GROMACS .gro file of C-alpha atoms in nm:
model
  340
    1MET     CA    1   1.306  -1.568   0.995
    2ILE     CA    2   1.430  -1.460   0.654
    3GLU     CA    3   1.802  -1.518   0.605
    4PRO     CA    4   2.000  -1.207   0.526
    5HIS     CA    5   2.102  -1.298   0.182
    6LEU     CA    6   1.756  -1.402   0.093
    7GLN     CA    7   1.612  -1.063   0.213
    8LEU     CA    8   1.885  -0.889   0.022
    9GLU     CA    9   1.785  -1.083  -0.299
   10LYS     CA   10   1.411  -0.999  -0.230
   11ASN     CA   11   1.491  -0.624  -0.205
   12GLU     CA   12   1.711  -0.638  -0.514
   13GLN     CA   13   1.422  -0.798  -0.703
   14GLU     CA   14   1.175  -0.542  -0.603
   15ASN     CA   15   1.415  -0.248  -0.671
   16GLN     CA   16   1.481  -0.394  -1.027
   17VAL     CA   17   1.098  -0.336  -1.123
   18ARG     CA   18   1.054  -0.024  -0.918
   19PRO     CA   19   1.003   0.277  -1.169
   20VAL     CA   20   1.270   0.539  -1.116
   21SER     CA   21   1.077   0.825  -1.304
   22LEU     CA   22   0.735   0.950  -1.359
   23ALA     CA   23   0.748   0.842  -1.731
   24ASP     CA   24   0.802   0.481  -1.613
   25PHE     CA   25   0.521   0.493  -1.354
   26ILE     CA   26   0.207   0.312  -1.461
   27GLY     CA   27  -0.146   0.405  -1.334
   28GLN     CA   28  -0.255   0.683  -1.107
   29LYS     CA   29  -0.283   0.923  -1.412
   30ASP     CA   30  -0.426   1.222  -1.249
   31LEU     CA   31  -0.176   1.208  -0.968
   32VAL     CA   32   0.113   1.164  -1.209
   33GLU     CA   33   0.021   1.460  -1.423
   34ASN     CA   34  -0.035   1.681  -1.111
   35LEU     CA   35   0.293   1.595  -0.959
   36ARG     CA   36   0.478   1.642  -1.283
   37SER     CA   37   0.340   1.994  -1.288
   38PHE     CA   38   0.441   2.060  -0.921
   39LEU     CA   39   0.808   1.930  -0.984
   40LYS     CA   40   0.838   2.150  -1.289
   41ALA     CA   41   0.726   2.457  -1.100
   42ALA     CA   42   0.959   2.380  -0.814
   43SER     CA   43   1.239   2.342  -1.044
   44ILE     CA   44   1.171   2.687  -1.215
   45ARG     CA   45   1.153   2.853  -0.880
   46LYS     CA   46   1.477   2.643  -0.780
   47GLU     CA   47   1.290   2.560  -0.450
   48PRO     CA   48   1.231   2.224  -0.286
   49LEU     CA   49   0.889   2.069  -0.350
   50ASP     CA   50   0.633   2.142  -0.102
   51HIS     CA   51   0.571   1.869   0.174
   52ILE     CA   52   0.355   1.588   0.028
   53LEU     CA   53   0.100   1.359   0.190
   54LEU     CA   54   0.032   1.020   0.020
   55SER     CA   55  -0.253   0.824   0.145
   56GLY     CA   56  -0.409   0.501   0.025
   57PRO     CA   57  -0.408   0.106   0.092
   58PRO     CA   58  -0.079  -0.076   0.107
   59GLY     CA   59   0.110  -0.167  -0.213
   60LEU     CA   60  -0.020   0.106  -0.446
   61GLY     CA   61   0.317   0.276  -0.490
   62LYS     CA   62   0.348   0.552  -0.210
   63THR     CA   63   0.721   0.448  -0.143
   64THR     CA   64   0.794   0.434  -0.517
   65LEU     CA   65   0.645   0.796  -0.570
   66ALA     CA   66   0.859   0.919  -0.278
   67ARG     CA   67   1.172   0.778  -0.427
   68ILE     CA   68   1.062   0.934  -0.780
   69VAL     CA   69   1.030   1.280  -0.622
   70ALA     CA   70   1.388   1.255  -0.513
   71GLN     CA   71   1.496   1.108  -0.834
   72GLU     CA   72   1.326   1.374  -1.042
   73THR     CA   73   1.479   1.652  -0.831
   74GLY     CA   74   1.831   1.522  -0.799
   75ALA     CA   75   1.790   1.503  -0.430
   76ARG     CA   76   1.913   1.266  -0.161
   77PHE     CA   77   1.647   1.027  -0.047
   78SER     CA   78   1.617   0.922   0.323
   79GLN     CA   79   1.340   0.681   0.460
   80VAL     CA   80   1.238   0.599   0.814
   81THR     CA   81   0.918   0.409   0.944
   82ALA     CA   82   0.731   0.614   1.200
   83PRO     CA   83   0.702   0.321   1.448
   84ASN     CA   84   1.095   0.324   1.460
   85ILE     CA   85   1.085   0.663   1.609
   86LYS     CA   86   1.049   0.618   1.973
   87ARG     CA   87   1.148   0.957   2.108
   88PRO     CA   88   1.169   1.323   1.975
   89GLY     CA   89   1.553   1.293   1.987
   90ASP     CA   90   1.521   1.008   1.713
   91LEU     CA   91   1.353   1.231   1.486
   92ALA     CA   92   1.571   1.544   1.576
   93LYS     CA   93   1.867   1.331   1.473
   94ILE     CA   94   1.718   1.236   1.143
   95LEU     CA   95   1.620   1.604   1.061
   96SER     CA   96   1.949   1.771   1.172
   97GLY     CA   97   2.124   1.524   0.924
   98LEU     CA   98   1.947   1.664   0.623
   99SER     CA   99   2.104   1.862   0.339
  100THR     CA  100   1.963   2.117   0.111
  101HIS     CA  101   1.657   1.993  -0.093
  102ASP     CA  102   1.680   1.639   0.054
  103VAL     CA  103   1.366   1.430   0.045
  104LEU     CA  104   1.271   1.264   0.379
  105PHE     CA  105   1.021   0.986   0.353
  106ILE     CA  106   0.830   0.892   0.667
  107ASP     CA  107   0.617   0.567   0.623
  108GLU     CA  108   0.313   0.507   0.829
  109ILE     CA  109   0.318   0.858   0.956
  110HIS     CA  110   0.012   0.839   1.133
  111ARG     CA  111   0.187   0.627   1.404
  112LEU     CA  112   0.438   0.897   1.503
  113PRO     CA  113   0.448   0.954   1.873
  114VAL     CA  114   0.277   1.274   1.983
  115ALA     CA  115   0.611   1.447   2.110
  116ALA     CA  116   0.777   1.365   1.779
  117GLU     CA  117   0.489   1.481   1.571
  118GLU     CA  118   0.488   1.826   1.764
  119LEU     CA  119   0.854   1.852   1.676
  120LEU     CA  120   0.782   1.797   1.327
  121TYR     CA  121   0.544   2.103   1.314
  122GLY     CA  122   0.819   2.353   1.347
  123ALA     CA  123   1.044   2.148   1.107
  124MET     CA  124   0.783   2.155   0.832
  125GLU     CA  125   0.652   2.512   0.883
  126ASP     CA  126   0.950   2.715   0.988
  127ARG     CA  127   1.252   2.477   0.921
  128THR     CA  128   1.363   2.489   1.287
  129ILE     CA  129   1.350   2.232   1.573
  130ASP     CA  130   1.391   2.303   1.942
  131ILE     CA  131   1.588   2.045   2.146
  132ALA     CA  132   1.667   2.017   2.507
  133VAL     CA  133   2.018   2.025   2.623
  134GLY     CA  134   2.110   1.929   2.967
  135ASP     CA  135   1.923   1.743   3.257
  136ALA     CA  136   1.625   1.850   3.468
  137VAL     CA  137   1.632   2.208   3.581
  138LEU     CA  138   1.954   2.265   3.404
  139ALA     CA  139   1.819   2.186   3.067
  140ASN     CA  140   1.823   2.459   2.808
  141SER     CA  141   1.631   2.468   2.477
  142VAL     CA  142   1.848   2.503   2.156
  143GLN     CA  143   1.702   2.597   1.828
  144ILE     CA  144   1.847   2.433   1.512
  145THR     CA  145   1.773   2.581   1.167
  146LEU     CA  146   1.727   2.322   0.912
  147PRO     CA  147   1.807   2.345   0.533
  148PRO     CA  148   1.519   2.359   0.296
  149PHE     CA  149   1.374   1.990   0.245
  150THR     CA  150   1.075   1.802   0.121
  151LEU     CA  151   0.896   1.569   0.366
  152VAL     CA  152   0.684   1.296   0.207
  153GLY     CA  153   0.444   1.133   0.439
  154ALA     CA  154   0.273   0.809   0.369
  155THR     CA  155  -0.026   0.666   0.550
  156THR     CA  156  -0.275   0.388   0.505
  157ARG     CA  157  -0.512   0.570   0.763
  158PRO     CA  158  -0.539   0.930   0.671
  159GLY     CA  159  -0.826   0.960   0.923
  160ASP     CA  160  -0.584   0.889   1.209
  161LEU     CA  161  -0.374   1.191   1.126
  162THR     CA  162  -0.415   1.497   1.351
  163ALA     CA  163  -0.546   1.810   1.183
  164PRO     CA  164  -0.230   2.017   1.280
  165LEU     CA  165  -0.004   1.759   1.090
  166ARG     CA  166  -0.237   1.706   0.799
  167ASP     CA  167  -0.260   2.090   0.738
  168ARG     CA  168   0.100   2.131   0.709
  169PHE     CA  169   0.127   1.928   0.399
  170GLY     CA  170   0.095   2.159   0.098
  171ILE     CA  171   0.017   1.864  -0.140
  172LYS     CA  172  -0.199   1.581  -0.078
  173PHE     CA  173  -0.263   1.277  -0.286
  174HIS     CA  174  -0.487   0.974  -0.241
  175LEU     CA  175  -0.369   0.658  -0.436
  176GLU     CA  176  -0.657   0.470  -0.598
  177PHE     CA  177  -0.681   0.099  -0.663
  178TYR     CA  178  -0.562   0.008  -1.011
  179GLU     CA  179  -0.768  -0.096  -1.322
  180GLU     CA  180  -0.703  -0.427  -1.468
  181ASP     CA  181  -0.529  -0.303  -1.782
  182ASP     CA  182  -0.272  -0.110  -1.586
  183LEU     CA  183  -0.186  -0.406  -1.382
  184ILE     CA  184  -0.142  -0.604  -1.697
  185LYS     CA  185   0.105  -0.343  -1.804
  186ILE     CA  186   0.302  -0.358  -1.477
  187ILE     CA  187   0.314  -0.747  -1.484
  188GLU     CA  188   0.427  -0.743  -1.854
  189ARG     CA  189   0.685  -0.488  -1.763
  190ALA     CA  190   0.807  -0.702  -1.462
  191SER     CA  191   0.812  -1.029  -1.658
  192LYS     CA  192   1.061  -0.860  -1.892
  193LEU     CA  193   1.285  -0.750  -1.636
  194TRP     CA  194   1.279  -1.068  -1.448
  195LYS     CA  195   1.302  -1.269  -1.770
  196ILE     CA  196   0.971  -1.453  -1.694
  197PRO     CA  197   0.815  -1.577  -2.025
  198ALA     CA  198   0.437  -1.531  -1.973
  199GLU     CA  199   0.157  -1.570  -2.224
  200LYS     CA  200  -0.096  -1.276  -2.254
  201ASN     CA  201  -0.376  -1.487  -2.102
  202ALA     CA  202  -0.147  -1.573  -1.800
  203THR     CA  203  -0.078  -1.220  -1.724
  204ARG     CA  204  -0.442  -1.128  -1.746
  205ALA     CA  205  -0.542  -1.405  -1.516
  206ILE     CA  206  -0.272  -1.271  -1.270
  207ALA     CA  207  -0.402  -0.914  -1.297
  208ARG     CA  208  -0.759  -1.023  -1.218
  209ARG     CA  209  -0.659  -1.193  -0.893
  210ALA     CA  210  -0.420  -0.906  -0.796
  211ARG     CA  211  -0.690  -0.723  -0.575
  212SER     CA  212  -0.620  -0.419  -0.790
  213THR     CA  213  -0.295  -0.377  -0.615
  214PRO     CA  214   0.055  -0.380  -0.818
  215ARG     CA  215   0.250  -0.522  -0.513
  216ILE     CA  216   0.013  -0.833  -0.506
  217ALA     CA  217   0.043  -0.850  -0.886
  218LEU     CA  218   0.416  -0.873  -0.871
  219HIS     CA  219   0.426  -1.135  -0.587
  220LEU     CA  220   0.175  -1.358  -0.772
  221LEU     CA  221   0.383  -1.324  -1.084
  222ARG     CA  222   0.684  -1.475  -0.903
  223ARG     CA  223   0.481  -1.747  -0.723
  224VAL     CA  224   0.307  -1.861  -1.043
  225TRP     CA  225   0.658  -1.878  -1.217
  226ASP     CA  226   0.771  -2.082  -0.919
  227TYR     CA  227   0.503  -2.326  -0.979
  228ALA     CA  228   0.556  -2.332  -1.349
  229LEU     CA  229   0.930  -2.405  -1.301
  230ALA     CA  230   0.856  -2.679  -1.047
  231GLU     CA  231   0.606  -2.852  -1.263
  232SER     CA  232   0.789  -2.816  -1.604
  233GLU     CA  233   1.153  -2.818  -1.487
  234SER     CA  234   1.225  -2.586  -1.773
  235LEU     CA  235   1.363  -2.238  -1.766
  236THR     CA  236   1.236  -2.160  -2.121
  237LYS     CA  237   0.877  -2.272  -2.111
  238ALA     CA  238   0.638  -1.984  -2.090
  239VAL     CA  239   0.369  -1.953  -1.809
  240THR     CA  240   0.040  -2.034  -1.974
  241GLU     CA  241  -0.311  -1.957  -1.854
  242GLU     CA  242  -0.362  -2.315  -1.745
  243ALA     CA  243  -0.037  -2.311  -1.551
  244ALA     CA  244  -0.143  -1.992  -1.376
  245LYS     CA  245  -0.479  -2.135  -1.284
  246ALA     CA  246  -0.326  -2.442  -1.144
  247ALA     CA  247  -0.096  -2.244  -0.934
  248PHE     CA  248  -0.376  -2.023  -0.804
  249GLU     CA  249  -0.566  -2.330  -0.719
  250ARG     CA  250  -0.285  -2.447  -0.508
  251MET     CA  251  -0.259  -2.113  -0.337
  252HIS     CA  252  -0.630  -2.115  -0.281
  253ILE     CA  253  -0.683  -1.797  -0.474
  254ASP     CA  254  -1.011  -1.791  -0.657
  255ALA     CA  255  -1.106  -1.608  -0.987
  256GLU     CA  256  -1.205  -1.294  -0.793
  257GLY     CA  257  -0.873  -1.288  -0.612
  258MET     CA  258  -1.011  -1.389  -0.284
  259THR     CA  259  -0.793  -1.586  -0.066
  260LYS     CA  260  -0.868  -1.860   0.212
  261LEU     CA  261  -0.883  -1.576   0.468
  262ASP     CA  262  -1.128  -1.367   0.270
  263ARG     CA  263  -1.376  -1.678   0.234
  264GLN     CA  264  -1.330  -1.757   0.602
  265LEU     CA  265  -1.443  -1.407   0.700
  266LEU     CA  266  -1.728  -1.406   0.468
  267LEU     CA  267  -1.831  -1.747   0.595
  268THR     CA  268  -1.810  -1.652   0.947
  269ILE     CA  269  -2.043  -1.353   0.895
  270ALA     CA  270  -2.285  -1.575   0.706
  271ASN     CA  271  -2.290  -1.863   0.937
  272HIS     CA  272  -2.230  -1.715   1.285
  273TYR     CA  273  -2.424  -1.386   1.228
  274GLN     CA  274  -2.680  -1.467   0.956
  275GLY     CA  275  -2.505  -1.220   0.719
  276GLY     CA  276  -2.444  -0.953   0.978
  277PRO     CA  277  -2.440  -0.677   1.101
  278VAL     CA  278  -2.126  -0.759   1.305
  279GLY     CA  279  -1.821  -0.562   1.417
  280LEU     CA  280  -1.457  -0.669   1.313
  281LYS     CA  281  -1.346  -0.723   1.665
  282PRO     CA  282  -1.561  -1.064   1.725
  283LEU     CA  283  -1.457  -1.179   1.385
  284SER     CA  284  -1.087  -1.110   1.468
  285SER     CA  285  -1.143  -1.327   1.785
  286ILE     CA  286  -1.320  -1.603   1.593
  287LEU     CA  287  -1.061  -1.621   1.310
  288ALA     CA  288  -0.770  -1.565   1.547
  289GLU     CA  289  -0.656  -1.298   1.307
  290ASP     CA  290  -0.492  -0.978   1.390
  291LEU     CA  291  -0.760  -0.692   1.383
  292ALA     CA  292  -0.523  -0.464   1.183
  293THR     CA  293  -0.486  -0.724   0.915
  294LEU     CA  294  -0.868  -0.743   0.875
  295GLU     CA  295  -0.908  -0.368   0.861
  296ASP     CA  296  -0.604  -0.291   0.638
  297PHE     CA  297  -0.572  -0.584   0.417
  298VAL     CA  298  -0.885  -0.796   0.404
  299GLU     CA  299  -1.186  -0.572   0.440
  300PRO     CA  300  -1.092  -0.292   0.189
  301TYR     CA  301  -1.091  -0.537  -0.102
  302LEU     CA  302  -1.416  -0.706  -0.003
  303VAL     CA  303  -1.591  -0.365   0.027
  304ARG     CA  304  -1.452  -0.268  -0.297
  305ARG     CA  305  -1.584  -0.590  -0.457
  306ALA     CA  306  -1.935  -0.521  -0.308
  307PHE     CA  307  -1.912  -0.835  -0.088
  308ILE     CA  308  -1.923  -0.631   0.246
  309ARG     CA  309  -2.109  -0.318   0.326
  310ARG     CA  310  -2.014  -0.105   0.619
  311THR     CA  311  -2.311   0.018   0.814
  312PRO     CA  312  -2.359   0.199   1.146
  313ARG     CA  313  -2.433  -0.140   1.318
  314GLY     CA  314  -2.138  -0.325   1.165
  315ARG     CA  315  -2.053  -0.505   0.866
  316VAL     CA  316  -2.310  -0.701   0.651
  317LEU     CA  317  -2.273  -0.946   0.360
  318THR     CA  318  -2.423  -0.837   0.032
  319LYS     CA  319  -2.624  -1.061  -0.210
  320ASP     CA  320  -2.325  -1.090  -0.433
  321ALA     CA  321  -2.115  -1.219  -0.134
  322PHE     CA  322  -2.385  -1.497  -0.074
  323GLN     CA  323  -2.389  -1.574  -0.448
  324HIS     CA  324  -2.019  -1.610  -0.463
  325LEU     CA  325  -2.019  -1.839  -0.165
  326GLY     CA  326  -2.289  -2.065  -0.293
  327LEU     CA  327  -2.520  -1.970  -0.013
  328LYS     CA  328  -2.872  -1.862   0.013
  329PRO     CA  329  -2.911  -1.500   0.130
  330THR     CA  330  -3.069  -1.473   0.484
  331GLY     CA  331  -3.217  -1.216   0.697
  332ASP     CA  332  -3.257  -0.836   0.629
  333VAL     CA  333  -2.948  -0.836   0.413
  334SER     CA  334  -3.111  -1.018   0.122
  335LEU     CA  335  -3.418  -0.796   0.148
  336PHE     CA  336  -3.197  -0.493   0.151
  337ASP     CA  337  -2.998  -0.598  -0.150
  338ILE     CA  338  -3.308  -0.720  -0.348
  339LEU     CA  339  -3.466  -0.374  -0.299
  340ARG     CA  340  -3.157  -0.161  -0.370
   0.00000   0.00000   0.00000
């Protein structure tokens, strides 16, 4: 369990490097340009921005963008995670506490309970909610009118959203994985704010192993700095490429950003299933790893790196994966890749 003062310090460190305006936001160029136009138009009309749905893998900046929307409009920002909303009354209490032009951010919105989601329909469309007052047969329905507000929903699984909820978002953005050059800019900005001296080659080594994700890049920067401090015992010595690579070796992160769990997954498919196809459930059992972790954190990067392919029959390894593992391709997978 994380001690409260350590958790507070961690949050302060993250907030220190979190962009507070679109001008500071690095990457997602098309999204940022479109959002800037929508914000300007809403300001001219003197209306709240339309409801926004942000989708994409974890760590790409969905929460940061929601905060920026509030900052750019001068609105109050409220945040809640969908699994913490157990009953419709929980959501009704949050909605009834909103003020004019507030920004409400619901993370993991695909995990909203059905009853709470249905309550949200009226709030988004008509700015009204119906709540029951009283018990059993004596209960009455009371309609509450809400002030104009902007709902920002974030999801890592847009396919799990129901069509009625998805259709009520007027603005939909999908966040893409980051290019290496953008990650380098993010790392360099963070190193200045955190006062971490790092050489150019070191930041590039970190960016290459960050799995195209800013959150991972920032975490790796701090861990590399930890190792550099522990080895040099000097607060002024810069993080070199050699120091970074030594840190990655101790963390079992290879040049492609693959972790020990990534390699275990690939090796399991190669050795137990001759390269596949195989579903994630049996892999989850063999690795003793949560299925959601494999689906949301491990597999997306391996698919992006072309180490795994999704097929109707399951996951299969590509020839690139066998080469990376130093194994000889086997079965239909190697033939499929050779002929592609």
